[in-house]
mmCIF file of C-alpha atoms in Angstrom:
data_model
loop_
_atom_site.group_PDB
_atom_site.id
_atom_site.type_symbol
_atom_site.label_atom_id
_atom_site.label_comp_id
_atom_site.label_asym_id
_atom_site.label_seq_id
_atom_site.Cartn_x
_atom_site.Cartn_y
_atom_site.Cartn_z
ATOM 1 C CA UNK A 1 7.353 68.186 38.894
ATOM 2 C CA UNK A 2 7.160 70.765 41.670
ATOM 3 C CA UNK A 3 10.656 71.571 42.920
ATOM 4 C CA UNK A 4 11.387 73.738 45.960
ATOM 5 C CA UNK A 5 14.789 75.276 46.688
ATOM 6 C CA UNK A 6 15.219 76.539 50.251
ATOM 7 C CA UNK A 7 17.994 79.059 50.965
ATOM 8 C CA UNK A 8 17.496 79.879 47.301
ATOM 9 C CA UNK A 9 19.779 82.911 47.198
ATOM 10 C CA UNK A 10 22.994 80.896 47.616
ATOM 11 C CA UNK A 11 25.509 80.760 44.786
ATOM 12 C CA UNK A 12 24.976 77.099 43.910
ATOM 13 C CA UNK A 13 21.211 77.490 44.235
ATOM 14 C CA UNK A 14 21.267 80.358 41.759
ATOM 15 C CA UNK A 15 23.195 78.288 39.211
ATOM 16 C CA UNK A 16 20.596 75.529 39.570
ATOM 17 C CA UNK A 17 17.778 78.048 39.170
ATOM 18 C CA UNK A 18 19.206 79.629 36.038
ATOM 19 C CA UNK A 19 19.721 76.280 34.351
ATOM 20 C CA UNK A 20 16.197 75.127 35.208
ATOM 21 C CA UNK A 21 14.672 78.335 33.893
ATOM 22 C CA UNK A 22 16.762 78.471 30.715
ATOM 23 C CA UNK A 23 17.418 74.914 29.549
ATOM 24 C CA UNK A 24 14.803 72.819 27.711
ATOM 25 C CA UNK A 25 15.577 69.650 29.693
ATOM 26 C CA UNK A 26 13.836 71.263 32.664
ATOM 27 C CA UNK A 27 10.748 72.633 30.938
ATOM 28 C CA UNK A 28 8.455 70.439 33.070
ATOM 29 C CA UNK A 29 9.887 71.679 36.382
ATOM 30 C CA UNK A 30 7.729 74.116 38.330
ATOM 31 C CA UNK A 31 10.146 76.028 40.520
ATOM 32 C CA UNK A 32 9.486 77.495 43.968
ATOM 33 C CA UNK A 33 12.204 79.536 45.660
ATOM 34 C CA UNK A 34 12.241 80.074 49.405
ATOM 35 C CA UNK A 35 14.608 82.545 51.015
ATOM 36 C CA UNK A 36 14.698 84.856 54.007
ATOM 37 C CA UNK A 37 14.501 88.061 51.957
ATOM 38 C CA UNK A 38 12.349 87.333 48.917
ATOM 39 C CA UNK A 39 13.152 90.683 47.295
ATOM 40 C CA UNK A 40 16.657 89.410 46.511
ATOM 41 C CA UNK A 41 15.187 87.127 43.843
ATOM 42 C CA UNK A 42 12.358 89.418 42.760
ATOM 43 C CA UNK A 43 13.788 89.361 39.223
ATOM 44 C CA UNK A 44 12.735 85.681 38.979
ATOM 45 C CA UNK A 45 9.160 86.223 40.145
ATOM 46 C CA UNK A 46 7.788 86.056 36.588
ATOM 47 C CA UNK A 47 9.323 82.604 36.066
ATOM 48 C CA UNK A 48 9.168 81.012 39.512
ATOM 49 C CA UNK A 49 7.150 81.226 42.709
ATOM 50 C CA UNK A 50 9.227 83.232 45.200
ATOM 51 C CA UNK A 51 8.438 82.970 48.916
ATOM 52 C CA UNK A 52 9.815 84.559 52.061
ATOM 53 C CA UNK A 53 10.975 81.605 54.166
ATOM 54 C CA UNK A 54 12.932 81.700 57.417
ATOM 55 C CA UNK A 55 14.146 78.135 57.912
ATOM 56 C CA UNK A 56 13.986 78.585 61.676
ATOM 57 C CA UNK A 57 10.210 79.156 61.518
ATOM 58 C CA UNK A 58 8.174 75.979 61.210
ATOM 59 C CA UNK A 59 5.079 77.641 59.764
ATOM 60 C CA UNK A 60 7.042 79.271 56.940
ATOM 61 C CA UNK A 61 8.827 76.010 56.073
ATOM 62 C CA UNK A 62 5.456 74.217 56.113
ATOM 63 C CA UNK A 63 3.924 76.726 53.739
ATOM 64 C CA UNK A 64 6.802 76.361 51.272
ATOM 65 C CA UNK A 65 6.906 72.553 51.288
ATOM 66 C CA UNK A 66 3.174 72.031 50.879
ATOM 67 C CA UNK A 67 2.496 70.688 47.371
ATOM 68 C CA UNK A 68 6.109 69.992 46.417
ATOM 69 C CA UNK A 69 7.554 66.808 44.908
ATOM 70 C CA UNK A 70 11.244 67.453 45.550
ATOM 71 C CA UNK A 71 12.985 69.737 48.045
ATOM 72 C CA UNK A 72 16.578 71.005 47.965
ATOM 73 C CA UNK A 73 17.947 72.559 51.141
ATOM 74 C CA UNK A 74 20.827 74.624 49.760
ATOM 75 C CA UNK A 75 22.483 75.445 53.071
ATOM 76 C CA UNK A 76 24.367 73.410 55.677
ATOM 77 C CA UNK A 77 22.436 73.151 58.938
ATOM 78 C CA UNK A 78 24.558 74.694 61.664
ATOM 79 C CA UNK A 79 21.516 75.887 63.610
ATOM 80 C CA UNK A 80 21.166 75.283 67.333
ATOM 81 C CA UNK A 81 19.660 71.837 68.011
ATOM 82 C CA UNK A 82 19.446 71.335 64.229
ATOM 83 C CA UNK A 83 16.224 73.317 64.087
ATOM 84 C CA UNK A 84 16.503 73.694 60.296
ATOM 85 C CA UNK A 85 16.718 69.954 59.612
ATOM 86 C CA UNK A 86 13.953 69.195 62.102
ATOM 87 C CA UNK A 87 11.667 71.849 60.596
ATOM 88 C CA UNK A 88 12.181 70.467 57.092
ATOM 89 C CA UNK A 89 11.556 66.869 58.172
ATOM 90 C CA UNK A 90 8.423 67.860 60.105
ATOM 91 C CA UNK A 91 7.032 69.882 57.189
ATOM 92 C CA UNK A 92 7.709 67.101 54.697
ATOM 93 C CA UNK A 93 5.906 64.574 56.880
ATOM 94 C CA UNK A 94 3.033 66.995 57.471
ATOM 95 C CA UNK A 95 2.498 67.360 53.725
ATOM 96 C CA UNK A 96 3.462 63.837 52.598
ATOM 97 C CA UNK A 97 6.483 65.010 50.602
ATOM 98 C CA UNK A 98 9.186 62.347 50.613
ATOM 99 C CA UNK A 99 12.156 63.381 48.424
ATOM 100 C CA UNK A 100 14.767 65.762 49.828
ATOM 101 C CA UNK A 101 18.333 66.772 48.927
ATOM 102 C CA UNK A 102 20.200 68.318 51.843
ATOM 103 C CA UNK A 103 23.516 70.171 51.671
ATOM 104 C CA UNK A 104 26.286 69.189 54.077
ATOM 105 C CA UNK A 105 30.085 69.224 54.381
ATOM 106 C CA UNK A 106 32.776 66.691 53.641
ATOM 107 C CA UNK A 107 34.263 64.890 56.614
ATOM 108 C CA UNK A 108 31.108 63.978 58.553
ATOM 109 C CA UNK A 109 32.102 60.286 58.554
ATOM 110 C CA UNK A 110 35.837 60.899 58.947
ATOM 111 C CA UNK A 111 35.974 59.750 55.312
ATOM 112 C CA UNK A 112 38.632 62.238 54.149
ATOM 113 C CA UNK A 113 42.120 60.799 54.360
ATOM 114 C CA UNK A 114 45.623 62.203 54.687
ATOM 115 C CA UNK A 115 46.845 65.684 55.494
ATOM 116 C CA UNK A 116 43.842 67.324 53.873
ATOM 117 C CA UNK A 117 41.521 65.219 56.025
ATOM 118 C CA UNK A 118 43.370 66.399 59.128
ATOM 119 C CA UNK A 119 43.219 70.040 58.006
ATOM 120 C CA UNK A 120 39.562 69.771 57.007
ATOM 121 C CA UNK A 121 38.606 68.260 60.369
ATOM 122 C CA UNK A 122 40.280 71.153 62.168
ATOM 123 C CA UNK A 123 38.758 73.734 59.787
ATOM 124 C CA UNK A 124 35.201 72.408 60.146
ATOM 125 C CA UNK A 125 35.340 71.395 63.807
ATOM 126 C CA UNK A 126 33.169 74.220 65.144
ATOM 127 C CA UNK A 127 30.236 73.155 62.966
ATOM 128 C CA UNK A 128 30.945 69.441 62.710
ATOM 129 C CA UNK A 129 28.541 68.219 65.415
ATOM 130 C CA UNK A 130 25.488 69.881 63.849
ATOM 131 C CA UNK A 131 26.542 68.728 60.369
ATOM 132 C CA UNK A 132 26.831 65.125 61.566
ATOM 133 C CA UNK A 133 23.521 65.292 63.386
ATOM 134 C CA UNK A 134 21.720 66.778 60.370
ATOM 135 C CA UNK A 135 22.757 63.726 58.345
ATOM 136 C CA UNK A 136 21.705 61.358 61.133
ATOM 137 C CA UNK A 137 18.307 63.006 61.478
ATOM 138 C CA UNK A 138 17.703 62.559 57.746
ATOM 139 C CA UNK A 139 18.838 58.931 57.828
ATOM 140 C CA UNK A 140 16.397 58.215 60.673
ATOM 141 C CA UNK A 141 13.532 60.257 59.216
ATOM 142 C CA UNK A 142 11.970 57.702 56.891
ATOM 143 C CA UNK A 143 12.184 60.232 54.057
ATOM 144 C CA UNK A 144 13.857 59.549 50.716
ATOM 145 C CA UNK A 145 16.892 61.698 51.404
ATOM 146 C CA UNK A 146 20.235 62.396 49.773
ATOM 147 C CA UNK A 147 22.937 64.168 51.751
ATOM 148 C CA UNK A 148 25.186 66.262 49.481
ATOM 149 C CA UNK A 149 28.704 66.444 50.953
ATOM 150 C CA UNK A 150 30.382 69.424 49.314
ATOM 151 C CA UNK A 151 34.123 70.030 48.962
ATOM 152 C CA UNK A 152 35.923 73.348 49.257
ATOM 153 C CA UNK A 153 34.256 75.385 46.517
ATOM 154 C CA UNK A 154 35.604 77.576 43.747
ATOM 155 C CA UNK A 155 34.118 79.659 40.936
ATOM 156 C CA UNK A 156 35.844 77.973 38.010
ATOM 157 C CA UNK A 157 33.613 77.813 34.966
ATOM 158 C CA UNK A 158 33.847 74.058 34.584
ATOM 159 C CA UNK A 159 31.848 70.913 35.161
ATOM 160 C CA UNK A 160 34.260 68.218 36.273
ATOM 161 C CA UNK A 161 33.513 65.964 39.207
ATOM 162 C CA UNK A 162 33.270 62.463 40.544
ATOM 163 C CA UNK A 163 30.688 61.163 42.996
ATOM 164 C CA UNK A 164 31.497 58.906 45.931
ATOM 165 C CA UNK A 165 28.802 57.281 48.049
ATOM 166 C CA UNK A 166 28.413 56.790 51.785
ATOM 167 C CA UNK A 167 30.904 53.966 52.292
ATOM 168 C CA UNK A 168 33.554 55.073 49.799
ATOM 169 C CA UNK A 169 36.587 57.252 50.569
ATOM 170 C CA UNK A 170 36.055 60.867 49.516
ATOM 171 C CA UNK A 171 37.886 61.656 46.245
ATOM 172 C CA UNK A 172 39.180 65.214 45.742
ATOM 173 C CA UNK A 173 39.427 68.236 47.977
ATOM 174 C CA UNK A 174 37.833 70.995 45.868
ATOM 175 C CA UNK A 175 35.212 71.485 43.210
ATOM 176 C CA UNK A 176 33.516 74.163 41.145
ATOM 177 C CA UNK A 177 30.077 75.422 42.128
ATOM 178 C CA UNK A 178 29.093 74.691 38.525
ATOM 179 C CA UNK A 179 29.923 71.022 39.145
ATOM 180 C CA UNK A 180 27.869 70.829 42.342
ATOM 181 C CA UNK A 181 24.898 72.383 40.543
ATOM 182 C CA UNK A 182 25.267 69.855 37.715
ATOM 183 C CA UNK A 183 25.221 66.924 40.151
ATOM 184 C CA UNK A 184 22.071 68.314 41.783
ATOM 185 C CA UNK A 185 20.379 68.770 38.419
ATOM 186 C CA UNK A 186 21.080 65.169 37.440
ATOM 187 C CA UNK A 187 19.041 64.137 40.492
ATOM 188 C CA UNK A 188 16.307 66.638 39.618
ATOM 189 C CA UNK A 189 15.956 64.921 36.246
ATOM 190 C CA UNK A 190 16.179 61.449 37.794
ATOM 191 C CA UNK A 191 15.015 61.661 41.441
ATOM 192 C CA UNK A 192 15.583 57.961 42.092
ATOM 193 C CA UNK A 193 19.349 58.534 41.996
ATOM 194 C CA UNK A 194 21.143 58.158 45.341
ATOM 195 C CA UNK A 195 17.983 57.678 47.400
ATOM 196 C CA UNK A 196 18.818 57.112 51.088
ATOM 197 C CA UNK A 197 22.489 57.757 50.458
ATOM 198 C CA UNK A 198 25.091 60.409 51.091
ATOM 199 C CA UNK A 199 27.220 61.519 48.179
ATOM 200 C CA UNK A 200 30.547 63.307 48.020
ATOM 201 C CA UNK A 201 31.071 65.555 45.013
ATOM 202 C CA UNK A 202 34.520 66.876 44.035
ATOM 203 C CA UNK A 203 37.010 67.327 41.214
ATOM 204 C CA UNK A 204 39.073 64.097 41.150
ATOM 205 C CA UNK A 205 42.044 66.021 39.748
ATOM 206 C CA UNK A 206 42.424 67.649 43.171
ATOM 207 C CA UNK A 207 42.833 64.316 44.969
ATOM 208 C CA UNK A 208 46.011 64.243 47.051
ATOM 209 C CA UNK A 209 46.229 68.002 47.536
ATOM 210 C CA UNK A 210 46.851 69.070 51.117
ATOM 211 C CA UNK A 211 44.814 72.268 50.914
ATOM 212 C CA UNK A 212 41.843 73.534 48.881
ATOM 213 C CA UNK A 213 42.442 74.259 45.199
ATOM 214 C CA UNK A 214 40.983 77.586 44.095
#
């Protein structure tokens, strides 16, 4: 399977990349990494295809997506007029690529309850409109999409999470980047998981906390 990661220099993206390149479960994955400054991942050039990709430039997104089977957009789209989401959707349709995983934030459906939900809404308010619209654009695109709603992130070396779907209350307030990467990799191995859905990923032990747990 040909798997493209866009915004491939992010912390979660790099965990995904290292596991794909080093674990036998992923030996059949052909990895392409797209990022604005390709030299930052030059060390992976012997193991993966590394491309310079500015997500705001349609031609560069097109070039990266051509020939892929699965695309992960490892950044939340806060661009003006949701140019990033629109560019990805256009490129996928141009090249008949249907499966996409797209990073987003928790709270886009007002699905986070209690004091933490109130705090999170206030904390994310400046970027909330573009985050909501990114999800809506994907839902209306006709693509096989999964929106990944991430919690407040920490660097704990643990894999411990629960997944909630579109119409379920969000469980937890925080989660380890290792956990988010693991959830993504489960979909890489089984792409039919959570098709045309939006999933929340967080450590259930943090449920009920009023602020992020680091």
